[in-house]
Amino acid sequence: MSEPKVTIADVAREAGVSKGLVSFALNDRPGVSAESRVRILEIAERLGWTPSLRARSLSTRRSFALGLVIARDPEVLGSDPFFPSFIAGVETVLAPQGLALVLSVVPDEKTEMRTYRSLVSDGRVDGVFLSDLRHNDPRIPLLQELGLPAVTLGRPDTESPFPCISVDDTPGVAETVRYLVSLGHRRIAHVAGSPALLHGSRRRAAFDTALREAGLPAGQSIETDFSVAAGADAARRLLTQDSPPTAIVFANDPMAIAGLGVAHELGLRVPDDVSITGFDDIDFTRYVYPALTTVRTAPSDWGRAAGRTLLDLMALGTAPDVDLPAGRLVIRGSAGTPLRP
């Protein structure tokens, strides 16, 4: 049976002062002598007093929570380790500050917009992380209208008052294509993400540009929703054609791993018959067979940078953009010289 929580009343009784004076001392408010403040703090520490988040919220009109709203199918989200890794990075910043992360997974953009309004009207969060940026993203003016501090994950393509945390996708995709060309690949396909999302369209544009710079004709591209099922379906369509590609560049790692499974199922050898690459370098890419060649972006670093930046924005009213190192190619066993010319 757990011991009862130490309250302000317990500290006041031990110190022989009023509860109001203890509250002022613990919340660092004026009206308490330096000697009394030190004595009250020492007694609170000795008794094991910890602040009540509910009481702090009532006294300061803050929620002591930050929000992350994700408009994706929960099953799709559950198969993509990017967000758990990102959230882990955020939590390393929030937890020591006694702050919580409020996560909302919603089915569509319309519900997402309502969710932001609800979070503000209910006073549930003090700021938010804005992910999966879209073209002319309507959430940016909405959050500005609501007066809610935000950090965008990626650089918007429209005017934004909020700081951004960005990683340039282009070098990693371009390096992947150049590496495949150097191995002798000439028929290279791309399993892209959603064109409605900025990072999906940017990776597609980087792939097309890299092929042109290599002097190769446009490669076949299939757009998806970034899900494992869509990646598997795209891989099957590509690999069962009369003239299948000798290499496939996937827009994320879960789809690439699904593509590996499809290739094995079809009796193809990776990388002899087809080379496969991914993007993000999630933890288990090195443990599949063959280990996945991919682009490393460190989602947990995104989370840490986003958490620090949002806290700075809320405390100071301003915070600079943060440009993280561009993704770099990690060469493993899933890409090699094609046996077919």
XYZ file of C-alpha atoms in Angstrom:
341
model
C 0.000 0.000 0.000
C 1.492 3.350 -1.065
C 2.124 6.106 1.494
C -0.164 9.171 1.354
C 1.121 12.080 -0.721
C 2.683 14.924 1.237
C 0.582 18.089 0.879
C 1.131 21.813 1.386
C -0.864 21.462 4.601
C 1.707 18.960 5.901
C 4.554 21.319 5.093
C 2.711 24.247 6.726
C 2.014 22.206 9.885
C 5.668 21.190 10.174
C 6.908 24.745 9.546
C 4.331 26.334 11.861
C 3.104 28.758 9.180
C 0.000 29.201 7.054
C -0.712 27.201 3.905
C -0.777 30.454 1.945
C 2.762 31.314 3.000
C 3.957 27.825 2.031
C 2.279 28.167 -1.366
C 3.972 31.526 -1.955
C 7.358 30.092 -0.971
C 7.051 26.951 -3.104
C 5.905 28.934 -6.156
C 8.654 31.565 -5.694
C 6.211 34.434 -5.261
C 6.973 37.712 -3.464
C 5.826 38.330 0.099
C 8.019 35.721 1.800
C 11.257 36.604 3.582
C 14.401 34.908 2.323
C 14.869 33.162 5.678
C 11.308 31.775 5.710
C 11.524 30.701 2.068
C 14.722 28.714 2.669
C 13.268 27.081 5.797
C 10.025 26.107 4.041
C 11.875 24.676 1.038
C 14.128 22.620 3.319
C 11.114 21.200 5.188
C 9.312 20.431 1.914
C 12.342 18.547 0.612
C 12.758 16.633 3.872
C 9.101 15.564 3.887
C 9.282 14.515 0.228
C 6.758 17.068 -1.054
C 6.306 17.188 -4.852
C 4.169 19.697 -6.754
C 0.667 18.746 -7.889
C 0.342 19.258 -11.627
C -3.364 20.001 -11.232
C -2.693 22.636 -8.581
C 0.070 24.231 -10.659
C -2.287 24.389 -13.641
C -4.992 26.105 -11.605
C -2.625 28.648 -10.088
C -0.709 29.508 -13.270
C -3.390 28.883 -15.942
C -0.989 26.622 -17.761
C -1.566 22.996 -18.686
C 2.114 21.951 -18.412
C 1.564 19.807 -21.495
C 2.510 20.013 -25.173
C 0.508 18.481 -27.997
C 1.150 16.349 -31.067
C -1.814 15.760 -33.395
C -1.273 13.193 -36.167
C -3.789 12.790 -38.984
C -3.099 9.209 -40.049
C -4.769 5.838 -39.924
C -3.804 4.350 -36.507
C -2.813 1.069 -38.189
C -0.516 2.923 -40.601
C 0.955 4.895 -37.727
C 1.478 1.744 -35.682
C 3.671 0.206 -38.367
C 5.971 3.229 -38.705
C 8.640 3.489 -35.973
C 9.472 7.096 -36.935
C 6.955 8.641 -34.552
C 7.799 6.489 -31.489
C 11.446 7.438 -31.963
C 10.539 11.107 -32.415
C 8.338 11.020 -29.292
C 11.146 9.405 -27.301
C 13.372 12.337 -28.232
C 10.687 14.829 -27.175
C 10.193 13.075 -23.843
C 13.889 13.324 -22.963
C 13.366 17.105 -22.975
C 9.889 17.328 -21.422
C 10.166 14.767 -18.609
C 12.933 16.569 -16.643
C 10.789 19.734 -16.796
C 7.737 17.964 -15.369
C 5.855 18.389 -18.644
C 3.595 15.900 -20.415
C 3.010 15.138 -24.090
C -0.614 14.908 -25.229
C -0.905 12.693 -28.332
C -4.015 12.734 -30.526
C -4.341 10.434 -33.546
C -7.170 11.560 -35.817
C -8.545 10.072 -39.057
C -8.465 13.115 -41.341
C -7.454 16.747 -41.761
C -10.908 18.124 -40.943
C -10.901 16.351 -37.583
C -7.359 17.538 -36.993
C -8.401 21.192 -37.367
C -11.242 20.676 -34.876
C -8.828 18.984 -32.493
C -6.528 22.019 -32.372
C -9.475 24.270 -31.567
C -10.590 21.869 -28.831
C -7.129 21.642 -27.284
C -7.008 25.421 -27.006
C -10.584 25.954 -25.776
C -10.143 23.242 -23.134
C -6.737 24.585 -22.070
C -5.152 21.171 -22.488
C -1.830 22.194 -24.072
C 0.539 25.163 -23.984
C 2.044 24.502 -27.427
C 2.138 21.935 -30.230
C 4.453 20.131 -32.633
C 3.218 20.392 -36.216
C 4.115 17.295 -38.255
C 3.428 16.017 -41.788
C 3.538 19.468 -43.375
C 1.296 19.954 -46.412
C 1.379 22.329 -49.355
C 0.050 25.749 -48.269
C -0.613 24.161 -44.889
C -3.880 25.562 -43.437
C -2.875 24.591 -39.901
C -0.268 27.357 -39.737
C -2.716 30.284 -39.970
C -5.143 28.386 -37.712
C -2.566 28.040 -34.912
C -1.594 31.677 -35.382
C -5.253 32.656 -35.034
C -5.597 30.532 -31.898
C -2.461 32.081 -30.381
C -0.940 28.643 -29.812
C 2.885 28.409 -29.906
C 4.105 25.790 -32.375
C 7.184 24.253 -33.933
C 6.958 22.842 -37.449
C 8.708 19.583 -38.300
C 10.111 20.603 -41.650
C 10.260 23.910 -43.499
C 6.841 25.078 -44.738
C 6.362 26.222 -48.337
C 4.297 29.178 -47.131
C 4.874 32.066 -44.732
C 5.038 30.895 -41.123
C 5.566 32.734 -37.825
C 6.790 29.557 -36.143
C 10.320 28.153 -35.856
C 11.017 24.962 -37.796
C 13.160 21.891 -37.257
C 14.268 20.656 -40.661
C 16.369 17.977 -42.286
C 17.102 18.311 -45.999
C 15.838 15.124 -47.668
C 17.427 15.916 -51.029
C 21.079 14.930 -50.415
C 20.183 11.495 -49.034
C 17.896 10.612 -51.935
C 20.388 11.956 -54.493
C 23.238 10.021 -52.887
C 21.152 6.837 -52.999
C 20.467 7.226 -56.726
C 24.121 8.028 -57.493
C 25.225 4.953 -55.564
C 22.816 2.696 -57.459
C 23.959 4.178 -60.784
C 27.596 3.565 -59.811
C 26.718 -0.099 -59.250
C 25.415 -0.358 -62.792
C 21.672 0.124 -62.329
C 19.812 1.839 -65.178
C 16.184 0.873 -64.476
C 15.550 2.445 -61.068
C 12.027 2.854 -59.685
C 10.713 4.908 -56.774
C 7.974 4.002 -54.294
C 7.023 7.495 -53.163
C 4.987 8.842 -50.282
C 1.895 10.987 -50.479
C 2.290 13.966 -52.832
C 0.076 15.950 -50.448
C 2.866 15.882 -47.846
C 5.887 18.120 -48.375
C 8.436 15.456 -47.474
C 6.758 13.006 -49.870
C 6.862 15.395 -52.809
C 10.394 16.591 -51.981
C 11.780 13.061 -51.963
C 10.032 12.364 -55.268
C 11.486 15.559 -56.785
C 14.970 14.671 -55.497
C 14.692 11.208 -57.087
C 13.628 12.636 -60.464
C 16.397 15.244 -60.402
C 19.075 12.685 -59.526
C 18.069 10.472 -62.470
C 18.231 13.439 -64.861
C 21.648 14.432 -63.556
C 22.833 10.846 -64.124
C 21.679 11.048 -67.746
C 18.980 8.415 -67.251
C 15.369 8.530 -68.434
C 12.609 9.212 -65.907
C 12.114 6.271 -63.563
C 8.796 4.678 -62.761
C 7.218 6.078 -59.565
C 4.262 4.807 -57.560
C 2.631 7.083 -54.983
C 1.539 5.612 -51.637
C 0.341 6.656 -48.180
C 3.715 5.568 -46.646
C 2.086 2.402 -45.223
C 3.598 -1.082 -45.168
C 0.665 -2.502 -47.137
C 1.021 0.157 -49.844
C 4.758 -0.485 -50.034
C 4.213 -4.211 -50.492
C 1.576 -3.627 -53.165
C 3.843 -1.221 -55.060
C 6.760 -3.652 -54.902
C 4.589 -6.469 -56.284
C 3.376 -4.292 -59.163
C 6.921 -3.258 -60.050
C 8.540 -6.670 -59.764
C 5.931 -8.599 -61.751
C 6.182 -6.380 -64.847
C 7.657 -7.696 -68.101
C 10.651 -5.362 -67.609
C 10.970 -4.910 -63.848
C 13.405 -2.403 -62.323
C 16.756 -3.649 -61.082
C 16.565 -1.267 -58.105
C 13.745 0.292 -56.071
C 14.166 3.394 -53.907
C 11.492 3.423 -51.178
C 10.451 6.658 -49.435
C 10.639 5.092 -45.972
C 12.035 2.009 -44.265
C 8.790 0.133 -43.419
C 7.813 0.118 -47.094
C 11.329 -0.975 -48.076
C 11.203 -3.878 -45.609
C 7.812 -4.864 -47.044
C 9.445 -4.744 -50.480
C 12.165 -7.127 -49.281
C 9.485 -9.578 -48.199
C 7.705 -9.383 -51.544
C 10.966 -9.944 -53.426
C 11.705 -13.063 -51.350
C 8.154 -14.301 -51.877
C 8.549 -13.944 -55.653
C 11.762 -15.981 -55.571
C 14.011 -13.004 -56.305
C 17.446 -12.645 -54.784
C 18.283 -9.351 -53.094
C 20.470 -7.662 -54.237
C 21.357 -9.907 -57.213
C 17.969 -9.663 -58.933
C 16.782 -6.416 -57.367
C 18.366 -3.853 -55.056
C 16.201 -2.207 -52.405
C 16.824 0.955 -50.382
C 14.864 2.812 -47.696
C 14.812 6.103 -45.823
C 15.134 7.013 -42.080
C 17.350 4.135 -40.818
C 14.916 2.905 -38.170
C 16.428 0.556 -35.592
C 15.673 -2.847 -37.106
C 16.833 -2.095 -40.677
C 20.195 -3.663 -39.829
C 18.552 -6.891 -38.635
C 16.453 -7.788 -41.697
C 17.996 -9.979 -44.401
C 19.788 -8.647 -46.215
C 20.392 -5.632 -44.012
C 18.762 -2.564 -45.541
C 20.688 0.153 -47.344
C 18.969 3.364 -46.268
C 19.317 7.061 -45.435
C 19.924 7.923 -41.772
C 17.933 10.860 -40.364
C 17.821 10.190 -36.558
C 14.146 10.899 -35.638
C 15.026 11.044 -31.925
C 17.318 14.021 -32.668
C 14.337 15.714 -34.336
C 12.355 15.145 -31.146
C 15.013 16.576 -28.850
C 15.533 19.635 -31.048
C 11.779 20.198 -31.384
C 11.232 19.913 -27.624
C 13.999 22.390 -26.778
C 12.852 24.841 -29.449
C 9.199 24.803 -28.378
C 10.141 25.362 -24.733
C 12.374 28.298 -25.766
C 9.563 29.753 -27.869
C 7.109 29.593 -24.973
C 9.598 31.042 -22.473
C 11.127 33.789 -24.623
C 8.489 34.478 -27.253
C 10.909 33.643 -30.047
C 13.230 30.826 -31.117
C 15.469 30.295 -34.163
C 15.004 27.674 -36.854
C 17.112 24.545 -36.412
C 18.683 22.826 -39.419
C 19.752 19.314 -38.477
C 22.455 17.510 -40.481
C 21.191 16.214 -43.828
C 20.450 12.506 -44.057
C 23.336 10.364 -45.221
C 23.410 7.069 -47.050
C 24.126 3.964 -44.949
C 25.313 1.172 -47.239
C 24.349 -2.369 -46.259
C 23.597 -5.627 -48.032
C 20.301 -4.876 -49.804
C 21.936 -2.942 -52.662
C 24.501 -4.387 -55.024
C 25.598 -4.836 -58.636
C 22.717 -6.119 -60.815
C 23.197 -9.518 -62.436
C 20.883 -8.482 -65.275
C 22.220 -5.655 -67.444
